[in-house]
XYZ file of C-alpha atoms in Angstrom:
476
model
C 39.761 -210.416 -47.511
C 35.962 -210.422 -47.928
C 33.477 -213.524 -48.600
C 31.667 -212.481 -51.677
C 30.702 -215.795 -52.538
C 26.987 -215.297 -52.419
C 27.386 -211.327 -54.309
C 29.492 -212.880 -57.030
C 26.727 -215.684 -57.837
C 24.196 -213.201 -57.768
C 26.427 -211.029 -60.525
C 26.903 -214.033 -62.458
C 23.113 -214.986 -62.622
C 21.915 -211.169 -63.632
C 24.676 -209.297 -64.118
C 23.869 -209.529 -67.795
C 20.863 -208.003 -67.689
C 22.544 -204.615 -66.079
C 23.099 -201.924 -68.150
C 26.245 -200.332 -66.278
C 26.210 -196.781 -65.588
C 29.113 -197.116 -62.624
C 31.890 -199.764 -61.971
C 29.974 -201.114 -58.761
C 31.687 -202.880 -55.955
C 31.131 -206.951 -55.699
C 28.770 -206.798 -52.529
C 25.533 -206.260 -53.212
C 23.796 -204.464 -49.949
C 21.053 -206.421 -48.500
C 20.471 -204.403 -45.178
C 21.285 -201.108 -43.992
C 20.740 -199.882 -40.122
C 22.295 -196.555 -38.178
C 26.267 -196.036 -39.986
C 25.702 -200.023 -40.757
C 25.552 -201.782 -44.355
C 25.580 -205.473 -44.638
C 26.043 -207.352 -47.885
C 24.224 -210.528 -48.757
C 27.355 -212.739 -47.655
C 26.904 -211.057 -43.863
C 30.224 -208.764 -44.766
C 29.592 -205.509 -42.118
C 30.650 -202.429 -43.689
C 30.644 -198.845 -41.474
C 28.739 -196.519 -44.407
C 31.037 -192.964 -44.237
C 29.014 -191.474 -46.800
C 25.417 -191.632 -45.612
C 24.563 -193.698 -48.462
C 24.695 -190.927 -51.176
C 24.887 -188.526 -48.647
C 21.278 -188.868 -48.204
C 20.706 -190.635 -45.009
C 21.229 -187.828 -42.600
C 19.864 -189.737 -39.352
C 21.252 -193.223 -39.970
C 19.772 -196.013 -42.246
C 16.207 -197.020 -41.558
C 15.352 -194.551 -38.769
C 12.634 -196.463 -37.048
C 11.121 -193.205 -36.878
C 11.588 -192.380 -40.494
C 10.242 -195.721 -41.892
C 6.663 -195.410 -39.597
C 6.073 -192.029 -40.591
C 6.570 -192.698 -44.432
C 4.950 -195.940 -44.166
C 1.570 -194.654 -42.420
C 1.836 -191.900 -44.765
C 2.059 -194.340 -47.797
C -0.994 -196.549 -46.181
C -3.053 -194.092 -46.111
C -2.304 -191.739 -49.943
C 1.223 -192.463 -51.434
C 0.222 -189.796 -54.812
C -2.039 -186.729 -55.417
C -2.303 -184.570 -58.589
C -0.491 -180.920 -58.849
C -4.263 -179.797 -57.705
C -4.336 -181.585 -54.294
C -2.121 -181.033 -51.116
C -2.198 -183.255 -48.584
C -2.217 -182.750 -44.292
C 1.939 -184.327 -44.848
C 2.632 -181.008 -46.944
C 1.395 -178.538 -44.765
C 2.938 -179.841 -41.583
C 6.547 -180.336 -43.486
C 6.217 -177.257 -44.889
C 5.506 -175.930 -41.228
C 8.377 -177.961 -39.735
C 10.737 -176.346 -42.346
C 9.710 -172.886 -41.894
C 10.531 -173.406 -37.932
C 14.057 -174.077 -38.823
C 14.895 -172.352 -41.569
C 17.233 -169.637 -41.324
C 15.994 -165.805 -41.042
C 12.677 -164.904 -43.172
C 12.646 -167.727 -44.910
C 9.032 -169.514 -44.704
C 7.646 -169.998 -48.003
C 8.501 -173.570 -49.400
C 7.152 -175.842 -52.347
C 8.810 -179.885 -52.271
C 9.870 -181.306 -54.969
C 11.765 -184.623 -56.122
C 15.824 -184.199 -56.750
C 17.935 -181.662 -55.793
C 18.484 -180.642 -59.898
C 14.794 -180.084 -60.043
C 14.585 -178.535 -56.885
C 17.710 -175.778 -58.342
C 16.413 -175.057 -61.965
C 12.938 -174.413 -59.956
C 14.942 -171.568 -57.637
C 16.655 -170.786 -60.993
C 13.628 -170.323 -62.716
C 12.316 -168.158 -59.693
C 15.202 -165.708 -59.384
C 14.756 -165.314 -62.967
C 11.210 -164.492 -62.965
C 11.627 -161.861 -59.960
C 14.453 -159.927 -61.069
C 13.333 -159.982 -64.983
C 17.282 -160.596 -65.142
C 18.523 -163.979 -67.159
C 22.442 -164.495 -65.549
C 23.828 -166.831 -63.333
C 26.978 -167.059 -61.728
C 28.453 -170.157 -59.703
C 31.740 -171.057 -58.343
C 34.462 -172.683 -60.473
C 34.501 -176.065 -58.984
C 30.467 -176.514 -57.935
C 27.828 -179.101 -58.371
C 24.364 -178.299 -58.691
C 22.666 -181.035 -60.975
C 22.163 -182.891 -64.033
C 20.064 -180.633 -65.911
C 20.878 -178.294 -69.080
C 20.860 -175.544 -66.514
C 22.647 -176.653 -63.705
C 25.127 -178.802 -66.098
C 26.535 -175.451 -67.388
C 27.242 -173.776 -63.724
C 28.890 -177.217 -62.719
C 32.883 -177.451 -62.703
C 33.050 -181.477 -62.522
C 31.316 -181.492 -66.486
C 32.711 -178.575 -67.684
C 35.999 -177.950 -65.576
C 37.982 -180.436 -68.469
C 36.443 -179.357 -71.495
C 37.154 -176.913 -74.609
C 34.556 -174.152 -74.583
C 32.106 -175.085 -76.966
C 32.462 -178.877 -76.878
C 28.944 -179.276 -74.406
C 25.954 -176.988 -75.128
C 25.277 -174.253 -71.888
C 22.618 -172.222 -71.065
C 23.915 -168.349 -72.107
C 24.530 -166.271 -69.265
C 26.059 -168.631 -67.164
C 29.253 -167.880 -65.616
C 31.513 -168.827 -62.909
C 33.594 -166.947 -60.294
C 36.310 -168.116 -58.295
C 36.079 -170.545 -55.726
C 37.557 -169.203 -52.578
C 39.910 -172.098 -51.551
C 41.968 -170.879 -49.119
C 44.609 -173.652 -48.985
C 45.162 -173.618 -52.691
C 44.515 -169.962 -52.892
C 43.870 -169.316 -56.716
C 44.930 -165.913 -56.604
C 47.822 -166.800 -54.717
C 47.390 -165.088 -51.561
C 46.661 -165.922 -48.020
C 43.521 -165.032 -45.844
C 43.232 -163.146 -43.988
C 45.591 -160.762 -45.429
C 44.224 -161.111 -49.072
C 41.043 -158.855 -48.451
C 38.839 -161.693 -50.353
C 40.559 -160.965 -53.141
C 39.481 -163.980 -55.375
C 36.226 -162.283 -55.166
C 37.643 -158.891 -56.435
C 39.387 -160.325 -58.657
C 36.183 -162.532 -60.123
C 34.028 -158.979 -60.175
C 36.670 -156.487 -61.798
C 37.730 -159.116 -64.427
C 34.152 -159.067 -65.762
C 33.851 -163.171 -65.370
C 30.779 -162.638 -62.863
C 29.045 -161.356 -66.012
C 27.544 -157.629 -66.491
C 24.761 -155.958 -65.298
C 21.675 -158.804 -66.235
C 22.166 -161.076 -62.997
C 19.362 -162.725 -61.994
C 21.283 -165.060 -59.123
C 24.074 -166.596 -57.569
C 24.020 -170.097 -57.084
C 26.652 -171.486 -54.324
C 27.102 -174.699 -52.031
C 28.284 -173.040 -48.627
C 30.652 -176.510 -48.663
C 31.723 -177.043 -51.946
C 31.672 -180.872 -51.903
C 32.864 -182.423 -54.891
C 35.137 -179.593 -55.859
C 37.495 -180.336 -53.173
C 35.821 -180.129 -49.365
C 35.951 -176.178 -49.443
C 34.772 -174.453 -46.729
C 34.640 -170.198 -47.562
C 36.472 -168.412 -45.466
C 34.940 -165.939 -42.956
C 33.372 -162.650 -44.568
C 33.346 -164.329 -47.707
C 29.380 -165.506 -48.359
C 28.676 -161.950 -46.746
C 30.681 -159.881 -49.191
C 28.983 -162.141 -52.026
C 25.612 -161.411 -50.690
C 26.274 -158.140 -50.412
C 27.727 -158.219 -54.575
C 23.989 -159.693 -55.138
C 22.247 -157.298 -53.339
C 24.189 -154.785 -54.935
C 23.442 -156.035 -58.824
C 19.676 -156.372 -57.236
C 19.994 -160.184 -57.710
C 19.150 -163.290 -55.578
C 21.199 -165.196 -53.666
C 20.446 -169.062 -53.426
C 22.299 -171.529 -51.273
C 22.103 -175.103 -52.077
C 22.378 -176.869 -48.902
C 21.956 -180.489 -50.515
C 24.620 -182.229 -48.371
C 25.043 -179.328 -45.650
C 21.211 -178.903 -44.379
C 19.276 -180.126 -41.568
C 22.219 -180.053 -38.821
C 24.888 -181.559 -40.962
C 27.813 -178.946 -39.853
C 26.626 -178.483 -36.594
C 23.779 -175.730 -37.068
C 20.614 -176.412 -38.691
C 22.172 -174.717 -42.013
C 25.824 -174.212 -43.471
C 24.738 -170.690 -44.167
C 23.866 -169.888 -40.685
C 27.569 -170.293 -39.735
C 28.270 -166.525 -41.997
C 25.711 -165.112 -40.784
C 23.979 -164.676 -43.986
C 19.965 -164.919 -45.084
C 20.239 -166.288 -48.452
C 17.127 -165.170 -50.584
C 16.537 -168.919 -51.940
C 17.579 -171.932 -49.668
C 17.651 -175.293 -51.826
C 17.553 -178.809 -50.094
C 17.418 -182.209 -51.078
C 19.525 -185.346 -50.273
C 19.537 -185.013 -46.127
C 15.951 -183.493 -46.752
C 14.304 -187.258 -46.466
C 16.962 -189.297 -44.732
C 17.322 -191.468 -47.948
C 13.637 -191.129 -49.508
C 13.510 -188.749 -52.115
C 12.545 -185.328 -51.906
C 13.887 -181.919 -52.601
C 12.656 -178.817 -51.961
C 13.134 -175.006 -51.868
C 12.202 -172.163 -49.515
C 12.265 -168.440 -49.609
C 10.819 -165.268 -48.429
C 7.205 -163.665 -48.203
C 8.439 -160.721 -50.233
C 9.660 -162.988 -53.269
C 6.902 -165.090 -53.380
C 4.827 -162.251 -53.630
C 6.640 -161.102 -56.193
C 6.221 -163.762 -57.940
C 2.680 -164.115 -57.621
C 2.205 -161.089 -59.678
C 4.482 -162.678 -62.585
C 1.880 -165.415 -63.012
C 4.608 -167.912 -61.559
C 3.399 -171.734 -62.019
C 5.487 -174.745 -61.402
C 3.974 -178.305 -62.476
C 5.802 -181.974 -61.790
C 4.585 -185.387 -61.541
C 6.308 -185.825 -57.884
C 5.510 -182.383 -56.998
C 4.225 -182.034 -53.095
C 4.054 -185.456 -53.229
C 2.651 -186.791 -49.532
C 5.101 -189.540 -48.438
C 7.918 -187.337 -49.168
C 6.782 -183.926 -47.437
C 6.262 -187.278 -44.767
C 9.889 -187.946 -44.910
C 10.985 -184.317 -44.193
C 8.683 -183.917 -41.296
C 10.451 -187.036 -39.537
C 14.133 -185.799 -40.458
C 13.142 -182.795 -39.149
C 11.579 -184.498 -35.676
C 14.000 -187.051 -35.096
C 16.991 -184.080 -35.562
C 15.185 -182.079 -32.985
C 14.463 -184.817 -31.219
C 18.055 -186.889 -30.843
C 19.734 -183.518 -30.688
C 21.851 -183.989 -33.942
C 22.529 -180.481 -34.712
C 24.648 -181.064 -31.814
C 25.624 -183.764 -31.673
C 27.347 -183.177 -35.405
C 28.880 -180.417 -33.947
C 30.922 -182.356 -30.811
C 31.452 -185.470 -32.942
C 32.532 -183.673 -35.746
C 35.415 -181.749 -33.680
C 36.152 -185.189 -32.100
C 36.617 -186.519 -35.909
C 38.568 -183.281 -37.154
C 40.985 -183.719 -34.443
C 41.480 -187.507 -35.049
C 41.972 -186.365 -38.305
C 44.882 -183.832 -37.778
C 46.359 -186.408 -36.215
C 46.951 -188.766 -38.760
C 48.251 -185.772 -40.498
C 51.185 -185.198 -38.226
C 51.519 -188.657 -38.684
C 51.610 -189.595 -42.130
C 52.970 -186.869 -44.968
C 50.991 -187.479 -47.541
C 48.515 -186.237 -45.780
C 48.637 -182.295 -46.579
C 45.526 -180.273 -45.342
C 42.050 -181.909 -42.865
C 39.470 -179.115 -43.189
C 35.838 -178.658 -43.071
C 32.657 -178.340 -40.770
C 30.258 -180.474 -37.857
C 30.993 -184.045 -39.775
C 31.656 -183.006 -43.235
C 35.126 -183.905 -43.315
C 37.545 -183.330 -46.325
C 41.347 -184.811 -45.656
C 43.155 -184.027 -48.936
C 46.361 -186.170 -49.965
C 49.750 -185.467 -51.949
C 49.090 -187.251 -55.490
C 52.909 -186.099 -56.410
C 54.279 -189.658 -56.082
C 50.940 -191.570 -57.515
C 48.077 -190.068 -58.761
C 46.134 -192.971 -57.849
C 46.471 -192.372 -54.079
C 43.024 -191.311 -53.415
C 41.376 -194.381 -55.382
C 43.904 -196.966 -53.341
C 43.250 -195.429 -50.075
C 39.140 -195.760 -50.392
C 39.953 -199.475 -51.735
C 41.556 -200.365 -49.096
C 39.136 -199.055 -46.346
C 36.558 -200.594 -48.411
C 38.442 -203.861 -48.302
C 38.567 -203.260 -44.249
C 34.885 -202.681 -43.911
C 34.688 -198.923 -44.426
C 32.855 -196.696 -47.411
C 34.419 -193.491 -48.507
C 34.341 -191.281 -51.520
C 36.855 -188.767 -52.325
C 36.368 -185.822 -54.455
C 36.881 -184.814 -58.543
C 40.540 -182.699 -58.432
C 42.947 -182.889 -55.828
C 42.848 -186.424 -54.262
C 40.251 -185.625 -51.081
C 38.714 -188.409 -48.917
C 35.293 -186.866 -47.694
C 33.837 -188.357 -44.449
C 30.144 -187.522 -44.660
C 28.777 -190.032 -41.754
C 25.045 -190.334 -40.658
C 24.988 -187.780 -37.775
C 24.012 -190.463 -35.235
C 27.712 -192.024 -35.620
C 28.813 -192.646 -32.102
C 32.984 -192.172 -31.101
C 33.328 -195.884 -31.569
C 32.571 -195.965 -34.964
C 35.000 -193.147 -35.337
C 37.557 -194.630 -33.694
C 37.190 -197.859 -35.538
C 37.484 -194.956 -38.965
C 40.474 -193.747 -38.059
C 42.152 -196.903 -37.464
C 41.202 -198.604 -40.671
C 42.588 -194.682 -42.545
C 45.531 -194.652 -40.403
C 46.387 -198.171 -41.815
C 45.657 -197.888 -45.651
C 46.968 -193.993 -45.559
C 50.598 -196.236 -44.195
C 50.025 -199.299 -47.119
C 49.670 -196.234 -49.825
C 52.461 -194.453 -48.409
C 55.016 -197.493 -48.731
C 53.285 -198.298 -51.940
C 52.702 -201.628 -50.937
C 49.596 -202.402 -53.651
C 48.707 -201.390 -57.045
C 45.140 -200.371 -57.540
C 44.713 -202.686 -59.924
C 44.877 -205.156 -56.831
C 41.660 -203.959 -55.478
C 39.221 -203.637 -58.108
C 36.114 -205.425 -57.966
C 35.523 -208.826 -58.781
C 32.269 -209.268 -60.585
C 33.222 -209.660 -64.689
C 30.895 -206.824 -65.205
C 32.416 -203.777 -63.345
C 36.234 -204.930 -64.230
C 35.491 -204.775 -68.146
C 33.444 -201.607 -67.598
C 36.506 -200.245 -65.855
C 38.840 -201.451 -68.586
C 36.574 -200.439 -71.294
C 36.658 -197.156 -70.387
C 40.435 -196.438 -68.649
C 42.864 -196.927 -71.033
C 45.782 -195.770 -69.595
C 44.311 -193.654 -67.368
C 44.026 -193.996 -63.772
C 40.401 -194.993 -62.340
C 40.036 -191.618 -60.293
C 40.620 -189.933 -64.230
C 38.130 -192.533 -65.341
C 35.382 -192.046 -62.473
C 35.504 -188.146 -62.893
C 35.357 -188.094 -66.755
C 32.301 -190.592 -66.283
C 30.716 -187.901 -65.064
C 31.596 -184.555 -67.840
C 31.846 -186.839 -71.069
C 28.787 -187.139 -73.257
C 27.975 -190.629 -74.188
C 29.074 -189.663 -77.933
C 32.685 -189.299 -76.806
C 32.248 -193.101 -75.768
C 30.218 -194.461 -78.905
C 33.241 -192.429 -81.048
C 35.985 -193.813 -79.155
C 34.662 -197.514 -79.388
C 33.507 -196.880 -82.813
C-alpha cells in the first residue's frame, strides 16, 4: 500500500477549490523523468501511458526542455503575421520524415484543431461537404470531430447530440471481433464492401475520410493488411481526400516513422499532435504541393491565437532530433516485439486474457468481462496500486500499453510482472473495485455522484459522450 500522506493533505487544503472534471488518483505528481513519475510522498510509479500519450521520448528529455527553453528565452509568442526561424526548421524537419509527397505543413495547438483545420481543407479542395470515419474513432472535441467520434456518439439515440450533416461512419475493420462476421483473410475486406454498398459511407458529395491507422480508444485495432489501401483507393475513386490522424501513432511510435507507412499508403492529409512535442503542446498537419496549391486558388486562410507558435514548432524540431538521434523508430520496433511476446505469454497463462494485438509499443491486451464487467477498471487499480499507470479502452475491457519509446527491457519486465499478478488477483476475484478507489474526499463523491449502479468503466466512458445537461437533469 502507498504513503499518500503528504497528497492527501494537499487534497484536503485545496481540493475545494477544484472544479472536478475526472475522478483523479490521490498522488499528486511532483516529478516526471524517462518512463518515471514520482508523487509528492516519493511513491515511484513506471508511467505506461506516456503521460497522455504525449511524451513520446520520455519525460523531460534533457534535449527537449533546452531546446524549448532557449526558444522561450529568446520569443515565446508572435502574431498570425510573423513566423519565426523555430517554424521553418520544424517545418523542414517534418517534411524530411514525412511519408511520400507530403511537405507542406502549418502547426497548430491540439490535435481537434489540428483535424477540423484538415477537415476544413479537404472541404475547400474537393468543393465536396461529407465525411466518413470509422465506427469506433476519436478525433476531437469539437462540433466537427464530436460527430465522426464513436466514444460520444456510439451510446446515444440519433438525434439526442447535435452533428455536423454529412457525417457518417463506416465499419471499423476489427478483425478479432469481425463485425461482419467473417475471418481475414478469407473475407475479401468485406466490412468495407459491406460499409460502401449499404450506402452508410454516404453518396457521391465526399469531401474526406478521416481514420486513425490504430484505432486507440475504440479497442487497440490495428487494420488488417490491404485494408487502408482499398480505402484509399474508395477515396480516390469518389475524388476525395484521405487524412490519417497519427495523434498517438506518429513520430516512430509503431516502429516506422508513421502507422501509415506500414500499408504502404500516402495519405493526402497527415494530422499529428500529442507525440508531436513530447508533452508540450502542439499539433499540426501536413500535405502535398498539389493540394496546397489548390487551395491557394480557393482563397484558403486559417487564423489561431497559438498558430505557428515558436516554442512549439521548437518542441517538434527536438522530438524529431532526439528520435533520429536515439534511434527510437527502432528501438519501438525491437522493444515492442519483446513486449508483444511477454504479452502472449500471460495469455497462455491466464484465460481471461482473450486476444494481445497491435504495433512497435502500442500494445492493446483485451480481457473477458463475461464474469465481471469491472475487470478492466480492477486490473489498472491494481497495477496502479503496484507502481504502474495504465489506461484501458471505451468497449471491450482493453489495457493499452503506450510507453515512452525510450523504455528499456527492465522496465518491461518489471510491467509484466506487476500484470501477471493483478490479471491472477482479478481472475480469483480476490477484490472489489470499490477497494481501490482513490482516497481524496473529492474524487470518491465525484465517482459516487455520478455511478449509481453502474460500474466505474460505464461511468468513465459516459463522462466522456454525456452533455453536462444529462447531469444537471439527473441531479435536478
Amino acid at each position: 500500500m502507498k504513503n499518500n500522506e503528504s497528497s492527501l493533505a494537499l487534497w484536503a487544503k485545496h481540493g475545494g477549490n477544484l472544479l472536478m472534471a475526472m475522478p483523479y488518483a490521490d498522488g499528486l505528481i511532483s516529478e516526471a523523468q524517462g518512463c518515471m513519475l514520482k508523487d509528492v510522498d516519493g511513491n515511484e510509479i513506471l508511467d505506461l501511458a506516456a503521460g497522455q500519450f504525449c511524451s513520446i521520448v520520455g519525460h523531460n528529455h534533457p534535449k527537449l526542455i533546452e531546446k524549448i527553453t532557449q526558444q522561450m528565452k529568446r520569443v515565446l509568442h508572435v502574431g498570425t503575421q510573423y513566423l519565426s526561424p523555430a517554424v521553418l526548421e520544424a517545418a523542414a524537419k517534418f517534411a524530411e520524415v514525412a511519408p511520400g509527397q507530403l511537405n507542406k505543413s502549418l502547426f497548430l495547438s491540439t490535435g481537434t484543431e489540428a483535424n477540423e483545420c484538415a477537415l476544413s481543407i479537404a472541404k475547400m479542395c474537393t468543393r465536396k461537404t461529407g465525411v466518413i470515419a470509422f465506427s469506433r474513432g476519436y478525433y476531437g472535441l469539437s462540433l466537427a470531430t464530436k460527430s465522426l467520434s464513436s466514444i460520444f456518439t456510439g451510446r446515444r439515440k440519433i438525434g439526442d447530440l447535435p452533428t455536423v450533416p454529412e457525417s457518417h461512419t463506416i465499419l471499423t475493420p476489427y478483425c478479432f471481433r469481425c463485425p461482419v462476421h467473417n475471418r481475414y483473410p478469407d473475407c475479401n475486406l468485406s466490412c468495407l464492401s459491406v460499409s460502401i454498398e449499404s450506402g452508410i459511407a454516404g453518396g457521391d458529395n465526399l469531401a474526406a475520410i478521416i481514420v486513425e491507422p490504430i484505432i486507440s480508444a475504440g479497442g487497440m485495432i490495428v487494420p488488417p493488411p490491404g485494408y487502408l489501401k482499398a480505402l484509399k483507393q474508395f477515396a480516390s475513386e469518389r475524388e476525395a481526400l484521405l487524412i490519417v490522424d497519427e495523434a498517438q501513432t506518429g513520430f516512430g511510435r509503431t516502429g516506422k516513422w508513421f502507422a501509415i507507412e506500414h500499408h504502404e499508403v500516402e495519405p493526402d492529409i497527415l494530422v499529428v499532435s500529442k507525440s508531436a512535442g513530447g508533452g508540450f503542446p502542439v499539433s499540426g498537419l501536413i500535405t502535398t504541393d498539389n493540394i496546397a496549391d489548390r487551395i491557394a486558388r480557393e482563397r484558403f486562410v486559417h487564423l489561431a491565437s497559438h498558430q505557428s507558435d515558436p516554442a512549439a514548432a521548437a518542441a517538434v524540431a527536438a522530438v524529431i532530433d532526439i528520435v533520429r538521434e536515439e534511434g527510437l523508430v527502432q528501438a519501438a520496433a525491437e522493444n515492442g516485439k519483446y513486449f508483444l511476446d511477454c504479452l502472449r505469454e500471460l495469455q497462455s497463462r491466464h484465460s481471461i486474457v482473450v486476444d494481445v494485438r497491435g504495433q512497435g509499443l502500442m500494445l492493446g491486451l483485451e480481457l473477458s468481462d463475461e464474469d465481471n464487467e469491472d475487470v478492466a477498471t480492477i486490473v489498472d487499480l491494481l497495477c496502479a496500486r503496484s507502481g504502474v499507470h495504465l489506461t484501458y479502452t471505451y468497449f471491450e475491457p482493453v489495457l493499452r500499453f503506450i510507453p515512452p519509446l525510450t523504455i528499456t527491457r527492465a522496465q518491461i519486465d518489471t510491467a509484466i510482472s506487476v500484470v501477471d499478478d493483478a490479471l491472477s488477483k482479478a481472475s480469483r476475484k480476490e477484490v472489489r473495485v470499490e477497494d481501490l478507489l482513490p482516497s481524496n474526499p473529492y474524487s470518491r463523491s465525484y465517482i459516487e455522484m455520478l455511478s449509481g449502479k453502474r460500474t466505474l468503466r460505464t461511468v468513465l466512458s459516459r463522462l466522456y459522450e454525456t452533455p453536462p445537461e444529462h447531469w444537471l437533469k439527473k441531479l435536478g
